[in-house]
CSV table of C-alpha atoms in Angstrom, one decimal:
chain,number,residue,atom,x,y,z
P,1,MET,CA,23.1,9.4,14.3
P,2,MET,CA,20.7,7.6,16.6
P,3,TRP,CA,17.9,9.5,15.2
P,4,ARG,CA,18.4,7.8,11.8
P,5,VAL,CA,18.1,4.4,13.6
P,6,LEU,CA,14.9,5.3,15.4
P,7,LEU,CA,13.4,6.9,12.2
P,8,GLY,CA,14.2,3.6,10.3
P,9,LEU,CA,12.8,1.5,13.0
P,10,LEU,CA,9.6,3.5,13.3
P,11,LEU,CA,9.1,3.8,9.5
P,12,GLY,CA,9.7,0.0,9.4
P,13,VAL,CA,6.9,-0.8,12.0
P,14,LEU,CA,4.6,1.9,10.2
P,15,PHE,CA,5.2,0.2,6.8
P,16,ILE,CA,4.4,-3.2,8.2
P,17,VAL,CA,1.1,-2.0,9.9
P,18,ILE,CA,-0.1,-0.2,6.8
P,19,GLY,CA,1.1,-3.0,4.5
P,20,ALA,CA,-0.7,-5.6,6.7
P,21,ALA,CA,-3.9,-3.5,6.7
P,22,LEU,CA,-3.8,-3.3,2.9
P,23,ALA,CA,-2.9,-6.9,2.3
P,24,SER,CA,-5.4,-8.4,4.6
P,25,ASP,CA,-8.1,-6.0,3.6
P,26,TYR,CA,-8.6,-5.0,7.3
P,27,ARG,CA,-12.1,-3.8,7.9
P,28,GLY,CA,-12.3,-3.2,4.3
P,29,ILE,CA,-9.6,-0.6,4.0
P,30,ALA,CA,-8.4,-1.8,0.5
P,31,THR,CA,-11.9,-2.0,-0.8
P,32,LYS,CA,-12.7,1.6,0.5
P,33,HIS,CA,-9.4,2.9,-0.9
P,34,ILE,CA,-10.2,1.6,-4.3
P,35,GLU,CA,-13.8,2.8,-4.2
P,36,LEU,CA,-12.6,6.3,-3.3
P,37,SER,CA,-9.9,6.2,-6.0
P,38,MET,CA,-12.4,5.2,-8.7
P,39,GLN,CA,-14.9,7.9,-7.6
P,40,ILE,CA,-12.0,10.6,-8.0
P,41,VAL,CA,-10.3,9.2,-11.0
P,42,ARG,CA,-12.7,8.4,-13.8
P,43,PRO,CA,-11.6,6.2,-16.7
P,44,LEU,CA,-11.0,8.3,-19.8
P,45,SER,CA,-12.6,6.6,-22.8
P,46,PRO,CA,-15.0,7.6,-25.6
P,47,PHE,CA,-16.9,4.4,-25.1
P,48,ARG,CA,-19.3,3.8,-22.3
P,49,TRP,CA,-18.0,1.7,-19.5
P,50,THR,CA,-20.4,-1.2,-18.8
P,51,ASP,CA,-21.0,-2.4,-15.0
P,52,ASP,CA,-19.2,-5.5,-15.8
P,53,ARG,CA,-16.0,-3.8,-16.9
P,54,LEU,CA,-16.1,-1.5,-14.0
P,55,ALA,CA,-16.5,-4.4,-11.6
P,56,ARG,CA,-13.5,-6.1,-13.2
P,57,ARG,CA,-11.4,-3.0,-13.2
P,58,ARG,CA,-12.4,-2.7,-9.3
P,59,ALA,CA,-11.5,-6.4,-8.6
P,60,PHE,CA,-8.1,-5.8,-10.5
P,61,PHE,CA,-7.3,-2.6,-8.4
P,62,ILE,CA,-8.2,-4.4,-5.2
P,63,VAL,CA,-5.8,-7.3,-6.1
P,64,PHE,CA,-3.1,-4.7,-6.9
P,65,ASP,CA,-3.8,-2.8,-3.6
P,66,ARG,CA,-3.3,-6.1,-1.8
P,67,LEU,CA,0.0,-6.9,-3.5
P,68,PHE,CA,1.2,-3.3,-2.9
P,69,GLY,CA,0.4,-4.2,0.9
P,70,VAL,CA,2.6,-7.2,0.7
P,71,LEU,CA,5.5,-5.1,-0.9
P,72,MET,CA,5.1,-2.5,1.9
P,73,ILE,CA,5.3,-5.3,4.6
P,74,LEU,CA,8.5,-6.5,2.7
P,75,ALA,CA,10.0,-2.9,2.6
P,76,GLY,CA,9.1,-2.5,6.4
P,77,VAL,CA,11.0,-5.6,7.2
P,78,ALA,CA,13.9,-4.6,5.4
P,79,MET,CA,13.9,-1.3,7.2
P,80,LEU,CA,13.7,-3.0,10.4
P,81,VAL,CA,16.6,-5.3,9.5
P,82,GLY,CA,18.5,-2.4,8.4
P,83,GLY,CA,17.7,-0.3,11.6
P,84,GLY,CA,18.6,-3.3,13.8
P,85,GLN,CA,21.9,-3.7,12.0
P,86,LEU,CA,22.8,0.0,12.5
P,87,LEU,CA,21.6,-0.3,16.0
P,88,LEU,CA,23.9,-3.1,16.8
P,89,SER,CA,26.8,-2.0,14.8
P,90,GLU,CA,29.7,-0.1,16.6
P,91,ARG,CA,29.7,2.7,13.9
P,92,LEU,CA,26.9,4.7,15.5
């Protein structure tokens, strides 16, 4: 039962670290992630994508990546709170 608590605490810390890196664009991690994703997944459209549309799409996904980082931080905090509650409860 103790392994669940430790797993929850470790995953909480991991989520917070990864989420903070995405949300703050630490060393351009969100930008690099989006550029790699855009190279792998191309838009499916019969029309030609202009540079302006691609730049707007890239900017939208960078904002989305940062918001996803904030959600990961919140999930990590929830995991830490849950793990702390299990650790302090008498029902281990």
